[in-house]
Short mmCIF file of C-alpha atoms and ligand atoms in Angstrom, two decimals:
data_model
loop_
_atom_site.label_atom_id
_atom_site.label_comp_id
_atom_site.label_asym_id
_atom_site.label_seq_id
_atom_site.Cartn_x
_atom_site.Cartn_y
_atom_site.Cartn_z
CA UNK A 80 182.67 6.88 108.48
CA UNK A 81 181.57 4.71 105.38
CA UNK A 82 179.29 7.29 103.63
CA UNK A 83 178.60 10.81 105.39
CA UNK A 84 176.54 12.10 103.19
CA UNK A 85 173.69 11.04 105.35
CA UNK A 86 174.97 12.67 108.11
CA UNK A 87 175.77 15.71 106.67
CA UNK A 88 172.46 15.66 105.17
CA UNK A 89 170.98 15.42 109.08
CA UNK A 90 172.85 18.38 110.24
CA UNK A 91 171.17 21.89 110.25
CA UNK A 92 173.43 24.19 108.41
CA UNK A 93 174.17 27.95 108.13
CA UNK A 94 175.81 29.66 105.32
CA UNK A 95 177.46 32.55 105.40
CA UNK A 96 179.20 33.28 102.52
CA UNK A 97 177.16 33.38 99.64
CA UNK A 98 176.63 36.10 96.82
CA UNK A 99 173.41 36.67 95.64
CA UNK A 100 174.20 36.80 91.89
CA UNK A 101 176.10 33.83 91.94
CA UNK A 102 173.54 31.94 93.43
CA UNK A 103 171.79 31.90 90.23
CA UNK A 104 170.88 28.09 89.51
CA UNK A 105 171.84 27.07 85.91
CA UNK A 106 168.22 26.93 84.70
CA UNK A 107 167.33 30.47 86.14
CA UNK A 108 170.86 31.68 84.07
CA UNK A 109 169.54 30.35 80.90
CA UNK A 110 166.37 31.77 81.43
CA UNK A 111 167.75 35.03 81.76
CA UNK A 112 170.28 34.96 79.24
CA UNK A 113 167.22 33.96 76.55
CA UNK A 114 165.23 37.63 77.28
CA UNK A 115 168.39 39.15 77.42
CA UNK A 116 170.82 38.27 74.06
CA UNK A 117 172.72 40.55 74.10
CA UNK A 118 174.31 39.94 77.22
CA UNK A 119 176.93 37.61 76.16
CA UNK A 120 175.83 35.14 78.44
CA UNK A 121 175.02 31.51 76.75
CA UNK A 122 171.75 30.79 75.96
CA UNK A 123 172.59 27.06 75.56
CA UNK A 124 173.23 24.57 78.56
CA UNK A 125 176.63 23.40 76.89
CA UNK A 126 177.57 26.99 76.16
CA UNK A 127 176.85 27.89 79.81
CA UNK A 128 179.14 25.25 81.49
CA UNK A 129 182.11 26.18 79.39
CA UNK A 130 181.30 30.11 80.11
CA UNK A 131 181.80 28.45 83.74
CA UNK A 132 184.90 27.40 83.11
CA UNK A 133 187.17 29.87 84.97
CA UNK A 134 190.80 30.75 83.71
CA UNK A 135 191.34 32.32 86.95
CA UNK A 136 189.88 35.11 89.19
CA UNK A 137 189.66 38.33 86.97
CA UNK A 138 187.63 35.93 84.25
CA UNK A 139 185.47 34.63 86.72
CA UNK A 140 184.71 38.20 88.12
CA UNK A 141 184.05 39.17 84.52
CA UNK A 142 181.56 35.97 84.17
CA UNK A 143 180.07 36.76 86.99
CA UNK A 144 179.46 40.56 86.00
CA UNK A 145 177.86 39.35 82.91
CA UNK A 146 175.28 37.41 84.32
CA UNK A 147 174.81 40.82 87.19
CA UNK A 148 174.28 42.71 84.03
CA UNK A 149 171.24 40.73 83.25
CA UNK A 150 168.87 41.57 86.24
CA UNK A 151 166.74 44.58 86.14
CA UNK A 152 163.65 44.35 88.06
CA UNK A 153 162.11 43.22 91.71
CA UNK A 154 160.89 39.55 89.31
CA UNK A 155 164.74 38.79 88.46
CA UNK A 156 165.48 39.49 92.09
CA UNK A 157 162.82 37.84 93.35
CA UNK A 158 163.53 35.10 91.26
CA UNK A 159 167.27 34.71 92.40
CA UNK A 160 166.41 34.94 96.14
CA UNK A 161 163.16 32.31 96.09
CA UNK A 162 165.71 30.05 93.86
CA UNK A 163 168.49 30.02 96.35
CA UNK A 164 166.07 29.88 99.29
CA UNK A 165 164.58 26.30 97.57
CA UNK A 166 167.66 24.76 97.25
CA UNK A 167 168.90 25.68 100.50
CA UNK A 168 165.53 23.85 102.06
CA UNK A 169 166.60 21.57 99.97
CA UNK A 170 170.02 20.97 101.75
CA UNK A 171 168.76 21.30 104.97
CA UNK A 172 170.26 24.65 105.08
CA UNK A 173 168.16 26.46 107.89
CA UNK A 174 169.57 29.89 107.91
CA UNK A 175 171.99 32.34 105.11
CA UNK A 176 173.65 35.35 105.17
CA UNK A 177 173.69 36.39 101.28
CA UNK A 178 175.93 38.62 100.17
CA UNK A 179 173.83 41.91 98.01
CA UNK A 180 175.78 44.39 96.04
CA UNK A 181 173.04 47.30 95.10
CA UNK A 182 176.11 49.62 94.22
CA UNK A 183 176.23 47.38 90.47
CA UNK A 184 172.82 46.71 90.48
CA UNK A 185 172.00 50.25 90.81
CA UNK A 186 174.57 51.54 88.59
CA UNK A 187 173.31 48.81 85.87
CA UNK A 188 169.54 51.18 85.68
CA UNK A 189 167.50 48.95 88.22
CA UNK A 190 165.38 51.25 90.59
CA UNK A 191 166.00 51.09 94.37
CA UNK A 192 162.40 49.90 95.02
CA UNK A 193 163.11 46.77 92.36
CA UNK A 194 165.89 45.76 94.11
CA UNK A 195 164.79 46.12 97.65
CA UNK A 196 161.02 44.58 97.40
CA UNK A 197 162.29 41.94 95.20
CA UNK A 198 165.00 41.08 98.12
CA UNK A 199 161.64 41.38 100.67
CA UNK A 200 159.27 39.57 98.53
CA UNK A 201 162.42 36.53 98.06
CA UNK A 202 162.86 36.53 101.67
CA UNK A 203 159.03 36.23 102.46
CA UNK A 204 159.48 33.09 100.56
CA UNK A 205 162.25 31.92 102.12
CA UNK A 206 160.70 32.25 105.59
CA UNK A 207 157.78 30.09 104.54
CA UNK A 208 160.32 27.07 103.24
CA UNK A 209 161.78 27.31 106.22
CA UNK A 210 164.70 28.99 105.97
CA UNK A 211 165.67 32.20 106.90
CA UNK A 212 167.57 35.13 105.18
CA UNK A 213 169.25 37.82 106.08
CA UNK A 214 171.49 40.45 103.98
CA UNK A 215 175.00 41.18 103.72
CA UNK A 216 175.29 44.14 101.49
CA UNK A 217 179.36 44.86 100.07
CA UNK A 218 181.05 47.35 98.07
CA UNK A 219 182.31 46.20 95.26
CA UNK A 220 185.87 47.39 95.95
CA UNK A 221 186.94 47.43 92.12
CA UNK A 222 184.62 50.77 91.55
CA UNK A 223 186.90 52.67 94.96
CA UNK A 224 185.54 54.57 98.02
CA UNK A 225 182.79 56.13 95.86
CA UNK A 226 181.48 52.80 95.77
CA UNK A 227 182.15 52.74 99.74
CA UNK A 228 180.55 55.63 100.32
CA UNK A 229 177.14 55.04 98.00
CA UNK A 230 177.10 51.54 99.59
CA UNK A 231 176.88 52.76 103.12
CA UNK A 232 174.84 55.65 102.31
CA UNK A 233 172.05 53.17 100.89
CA UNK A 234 172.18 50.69 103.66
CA UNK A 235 171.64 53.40 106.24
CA UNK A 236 168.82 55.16 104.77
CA UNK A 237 167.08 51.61 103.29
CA UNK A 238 168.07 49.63 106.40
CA UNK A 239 166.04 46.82 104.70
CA UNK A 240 164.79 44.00 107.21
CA UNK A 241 167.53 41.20 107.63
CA UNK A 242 170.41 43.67 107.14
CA UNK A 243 173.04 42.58 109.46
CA UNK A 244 176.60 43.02 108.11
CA UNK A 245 178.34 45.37 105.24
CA UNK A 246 181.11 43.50 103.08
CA UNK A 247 183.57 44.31 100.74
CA UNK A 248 183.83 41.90 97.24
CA UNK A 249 185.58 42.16 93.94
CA UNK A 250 189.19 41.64 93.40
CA UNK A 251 191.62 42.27 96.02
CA UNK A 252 194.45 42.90 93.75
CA UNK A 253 195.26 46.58 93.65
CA UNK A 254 192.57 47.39 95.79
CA UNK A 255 193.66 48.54 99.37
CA UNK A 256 191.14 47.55 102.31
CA UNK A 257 192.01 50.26 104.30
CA UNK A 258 190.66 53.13 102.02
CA UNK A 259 187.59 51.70 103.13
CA UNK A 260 188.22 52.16 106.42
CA UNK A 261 185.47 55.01 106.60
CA UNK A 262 182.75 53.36 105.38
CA UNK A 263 183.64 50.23 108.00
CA UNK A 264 183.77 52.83 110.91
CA UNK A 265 180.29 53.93 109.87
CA UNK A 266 178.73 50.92 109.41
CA UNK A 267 179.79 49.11 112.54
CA UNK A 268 178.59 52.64 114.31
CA UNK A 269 175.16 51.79 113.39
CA UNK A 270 175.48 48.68 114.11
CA UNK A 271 176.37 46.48 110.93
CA UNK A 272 178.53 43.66 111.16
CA UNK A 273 182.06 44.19 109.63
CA UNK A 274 182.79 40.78 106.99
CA UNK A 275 185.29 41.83 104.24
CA UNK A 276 186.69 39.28 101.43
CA UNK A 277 190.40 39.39 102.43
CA UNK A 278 193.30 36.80 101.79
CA UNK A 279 191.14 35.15 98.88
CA UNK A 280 193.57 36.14 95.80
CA UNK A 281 196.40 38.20 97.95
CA UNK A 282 198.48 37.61 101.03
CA UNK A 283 197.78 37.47 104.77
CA UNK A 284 198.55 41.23 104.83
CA UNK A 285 195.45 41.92 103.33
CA UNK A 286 193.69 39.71 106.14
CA UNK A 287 195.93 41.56 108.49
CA UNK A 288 194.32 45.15 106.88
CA UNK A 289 190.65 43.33 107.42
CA UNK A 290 190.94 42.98 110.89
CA UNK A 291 192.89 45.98 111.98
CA UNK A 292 191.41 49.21 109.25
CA UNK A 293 187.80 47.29 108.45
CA UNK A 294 187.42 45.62 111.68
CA UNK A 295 186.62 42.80 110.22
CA UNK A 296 184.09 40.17 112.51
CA UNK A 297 184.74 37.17 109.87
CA UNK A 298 186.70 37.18 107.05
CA UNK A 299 185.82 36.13 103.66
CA UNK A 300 187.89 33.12 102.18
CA UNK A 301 190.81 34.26 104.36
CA UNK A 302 192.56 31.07 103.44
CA UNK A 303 196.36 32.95 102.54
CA UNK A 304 196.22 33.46 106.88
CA UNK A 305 198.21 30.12 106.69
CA UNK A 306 201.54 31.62 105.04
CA UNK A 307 201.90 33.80 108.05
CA UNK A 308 202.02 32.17 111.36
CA UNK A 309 201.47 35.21 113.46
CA UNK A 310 198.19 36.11 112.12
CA UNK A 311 196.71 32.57 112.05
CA UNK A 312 197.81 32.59 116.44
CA UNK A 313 195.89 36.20 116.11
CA UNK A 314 192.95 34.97 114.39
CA UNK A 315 192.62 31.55 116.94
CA UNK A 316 193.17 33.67 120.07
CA UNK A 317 190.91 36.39 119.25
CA UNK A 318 188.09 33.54 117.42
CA UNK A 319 187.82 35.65 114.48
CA UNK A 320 185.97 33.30 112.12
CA UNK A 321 187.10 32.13 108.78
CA UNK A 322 183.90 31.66 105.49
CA UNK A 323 186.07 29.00 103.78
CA UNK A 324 184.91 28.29 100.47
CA UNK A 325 186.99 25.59 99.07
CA UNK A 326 185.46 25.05 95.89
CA UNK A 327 185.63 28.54 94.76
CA UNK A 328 188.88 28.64 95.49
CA UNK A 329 190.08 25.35 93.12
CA UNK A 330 187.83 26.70 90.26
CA UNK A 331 189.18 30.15 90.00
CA UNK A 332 192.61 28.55 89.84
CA UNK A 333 193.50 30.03 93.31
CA UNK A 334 194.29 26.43 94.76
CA UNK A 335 195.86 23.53 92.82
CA UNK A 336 193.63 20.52 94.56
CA UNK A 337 191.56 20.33 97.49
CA UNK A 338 194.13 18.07 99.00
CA UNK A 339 196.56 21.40 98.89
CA UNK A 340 193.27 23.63 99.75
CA UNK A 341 194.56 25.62 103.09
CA UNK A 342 190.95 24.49 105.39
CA UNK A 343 194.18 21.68 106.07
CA UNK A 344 196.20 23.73 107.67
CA UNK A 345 193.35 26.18 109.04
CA UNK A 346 191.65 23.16 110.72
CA UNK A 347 194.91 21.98 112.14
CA UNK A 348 195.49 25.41 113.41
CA UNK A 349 192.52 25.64 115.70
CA UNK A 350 191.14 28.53 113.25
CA UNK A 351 187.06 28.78 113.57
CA UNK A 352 186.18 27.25 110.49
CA UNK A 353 183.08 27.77 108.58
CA UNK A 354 182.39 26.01 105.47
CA UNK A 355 180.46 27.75 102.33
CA UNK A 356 179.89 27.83 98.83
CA UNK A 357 180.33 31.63 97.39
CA UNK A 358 179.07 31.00 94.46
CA UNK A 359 177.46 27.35 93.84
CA UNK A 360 176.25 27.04 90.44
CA UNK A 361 179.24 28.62 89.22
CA UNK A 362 180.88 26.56 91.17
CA UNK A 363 179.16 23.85 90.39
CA UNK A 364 178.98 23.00 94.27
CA UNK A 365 176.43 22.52 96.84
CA UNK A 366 177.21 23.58 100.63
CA UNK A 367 176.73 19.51 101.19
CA UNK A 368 178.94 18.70 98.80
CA UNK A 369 181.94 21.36 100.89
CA UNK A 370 181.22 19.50 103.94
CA UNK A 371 181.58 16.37 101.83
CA UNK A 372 185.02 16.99 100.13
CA UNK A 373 186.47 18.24 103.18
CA UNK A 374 185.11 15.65 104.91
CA UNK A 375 187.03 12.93 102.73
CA UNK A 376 190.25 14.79 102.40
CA UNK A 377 190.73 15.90 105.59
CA UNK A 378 189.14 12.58 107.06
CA UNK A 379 186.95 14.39 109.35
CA UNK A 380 184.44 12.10 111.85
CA UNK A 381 180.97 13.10 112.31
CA UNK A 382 182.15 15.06 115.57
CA UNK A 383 184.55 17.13 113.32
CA UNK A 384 181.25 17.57 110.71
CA UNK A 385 179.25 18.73 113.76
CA UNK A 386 182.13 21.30 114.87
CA UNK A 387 182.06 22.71 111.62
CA UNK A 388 178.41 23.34 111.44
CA UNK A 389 178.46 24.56 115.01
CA UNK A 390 181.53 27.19 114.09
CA UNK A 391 178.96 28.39 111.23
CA UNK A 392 176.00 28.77 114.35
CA UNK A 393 178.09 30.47 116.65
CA UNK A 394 179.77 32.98 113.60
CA UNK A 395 176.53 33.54 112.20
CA UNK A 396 174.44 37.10 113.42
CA UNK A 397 171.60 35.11 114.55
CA UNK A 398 170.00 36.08 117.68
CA UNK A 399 171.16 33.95 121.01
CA UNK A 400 167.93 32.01 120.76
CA UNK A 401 167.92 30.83 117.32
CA UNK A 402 171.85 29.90 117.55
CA UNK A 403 171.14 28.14 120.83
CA UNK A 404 167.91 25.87 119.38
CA UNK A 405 170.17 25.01 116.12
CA UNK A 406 173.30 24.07 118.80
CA UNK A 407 171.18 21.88 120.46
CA UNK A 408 169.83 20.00 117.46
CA UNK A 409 173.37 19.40 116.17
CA UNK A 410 174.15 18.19 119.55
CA UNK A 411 171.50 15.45 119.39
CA UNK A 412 172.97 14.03 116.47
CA UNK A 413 176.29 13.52 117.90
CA UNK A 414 174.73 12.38 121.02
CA UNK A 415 172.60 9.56 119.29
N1 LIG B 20 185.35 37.31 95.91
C1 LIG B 20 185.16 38.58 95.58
N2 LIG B 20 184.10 39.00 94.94
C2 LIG B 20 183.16 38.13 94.59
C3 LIG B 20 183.31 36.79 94.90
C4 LIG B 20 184.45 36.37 95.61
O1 LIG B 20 184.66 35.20 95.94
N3 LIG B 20 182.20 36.16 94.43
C5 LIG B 20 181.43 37.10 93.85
N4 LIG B 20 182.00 38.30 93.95
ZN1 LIG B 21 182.76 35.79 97.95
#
């Protein structure tokens, strides 16, 4: 294929790994970081992309707590959500599951109500741009099964329209996925979807711990599955999806180049693929621009584009309908 981009332009696209906060576009940072100064976060475009500049995971989790620190009412939410929603139409992005964690906001002084009719008010938006939202709200696992348990507690009793899954963020290193384990129970009891981070910064025994104490539906990142050959065979045989998110992964120092970047190995393996950004202005990616570099590297046809979009349809909590009428229009383009 000479030039892709056209094509991967064409194809309807679901992402389902993306974090709310670090969805932030670059001008809506700046904006915030100018009413709030004492934040630390730049107030100058420069500035900004070197603060972007990751040393590795903990600084980028510390980055990205910074600019968290800087929201505190329904317009900051509202503006984040509306944001990502307009460059997602943008994309040709159709559909998102975006990742909420009201534990920090909450614990940072912004009311309940801000946070959850600025999430309603964003998603209104959304709807009428044509794409459609729905929540993922995670404990940040850093802050322990108190942070479970208040996580749970307020998804439960909000239940906010679009809530489908309950996730678990923050650093993986020296933080156990199984004392979570009663929060997942819960949750997938009343009918959540179970998608923790696991296998981002650690090893495939933390992917192993997603699956078998959180019950884990998709796994975030879950790219360390390819050191252990056992749990890659259990993760193609039982089709539990991986949210790859290549980028990320090369600018928090985790991989060395995408040409080492696991997705490889992953695609080789038969492992359900899904392609997404985590965090794109961060980043500084685009979900067309994963599909792009993988693409390239991994000199994927427009067949192999399609299959990857299609993985994201079919892993996606979208209703039968919806994932059947955004099949079929992927099909047509492979068909032409
Ligand atoms: N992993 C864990 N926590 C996060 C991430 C991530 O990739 N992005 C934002 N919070
Ligand atoms: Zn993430």
């Amino acid at each position: 294929m000479s030039d892709p981009r056209a094509f991967i332009h064409a194809l309807p696209k679901v992402e389902l790994h993306v974090h709310l906060v670090g969805s932030a576009g670059v001008d809506t940072v700046l904006a915030l970081a100018r009413r709030h100064p004492g934040s630390g976060v730049p107030t100058d475009r420069a500035e900004l992309a070197r603060f972007f500049e990751f040393r590795d995971f903990p600084h980028f989790l510390k980055v990205y707590w910074a600019v968290q620190s800087m929201l505190v009412d329904r317009h900051d939410i509202r503006t984040l959500v509306t944001g990502l929603a307009r460059e997602l139409a943008r994309q040709n992005v159709r559909y998102a599951e975006v990742t909420v964690t009201p534990y920090n906001h909450l614990l940072d002084g912004m009311p309940a109500d801000e946070l959850l009719t600025g999430l309603a008010e964003g998603r209104a938006t959304a709807t009428d741009l044509g794409v459609s939202l729905a929540w993922c709200f995670d404990i940040p696992g850093e802050k322990g099964p108190e942070a479970g348990r208040e996580t749970l507690a307020f998804a439960l009793r909000e239940r906010p329209e679009g809530l489908v899954s309950f996730g678990l963020g923050g650093p993986e290193v020296g933080v156990p996925r199984a004392q979570f384990t009663p929060y997942f129970d819960q949750a997938r009891e009343a009918g959540l979807h179970s998608v923790p981070h696991a296998g981002e910064t650690t090893g495939p025994e933390t992917i192993w711990s997603a699956v078998r104490d959180l019950g884990a539906e998709r796994v975030g990142h879950g790219t360390s599955a390819t050191e252990d050959p056992a749990l890659l065979t259990h993760l193609v045989e039982h089709g539990i999806p991986l949210e790859v998110c290549p980028t990320s992964n090369l600018r928090t120092r985790q991989v060395e180049s995408i040409e080492k970047h696991p997705v490889g190995l992953l695609l080789a393996a038969g492992a359900v693929v899904t392609l997404n950004t985590d965090d794109p202005p961060m980043f500084g990616t685009t979900l067309e621009a994963e599909y792009l570099a993988v693409a390239t590297t991994f000199g994927l046809d427009p067949a192999g584009l399609a299959r990857l979009a299609s993985n994201a349809v079919r892993a996606s909590f979208l209703d039968a309908a919806a994932q059947a009428t955004l099949l079929a229009e992927i099909a047509t383009l492979t068909t032409e």
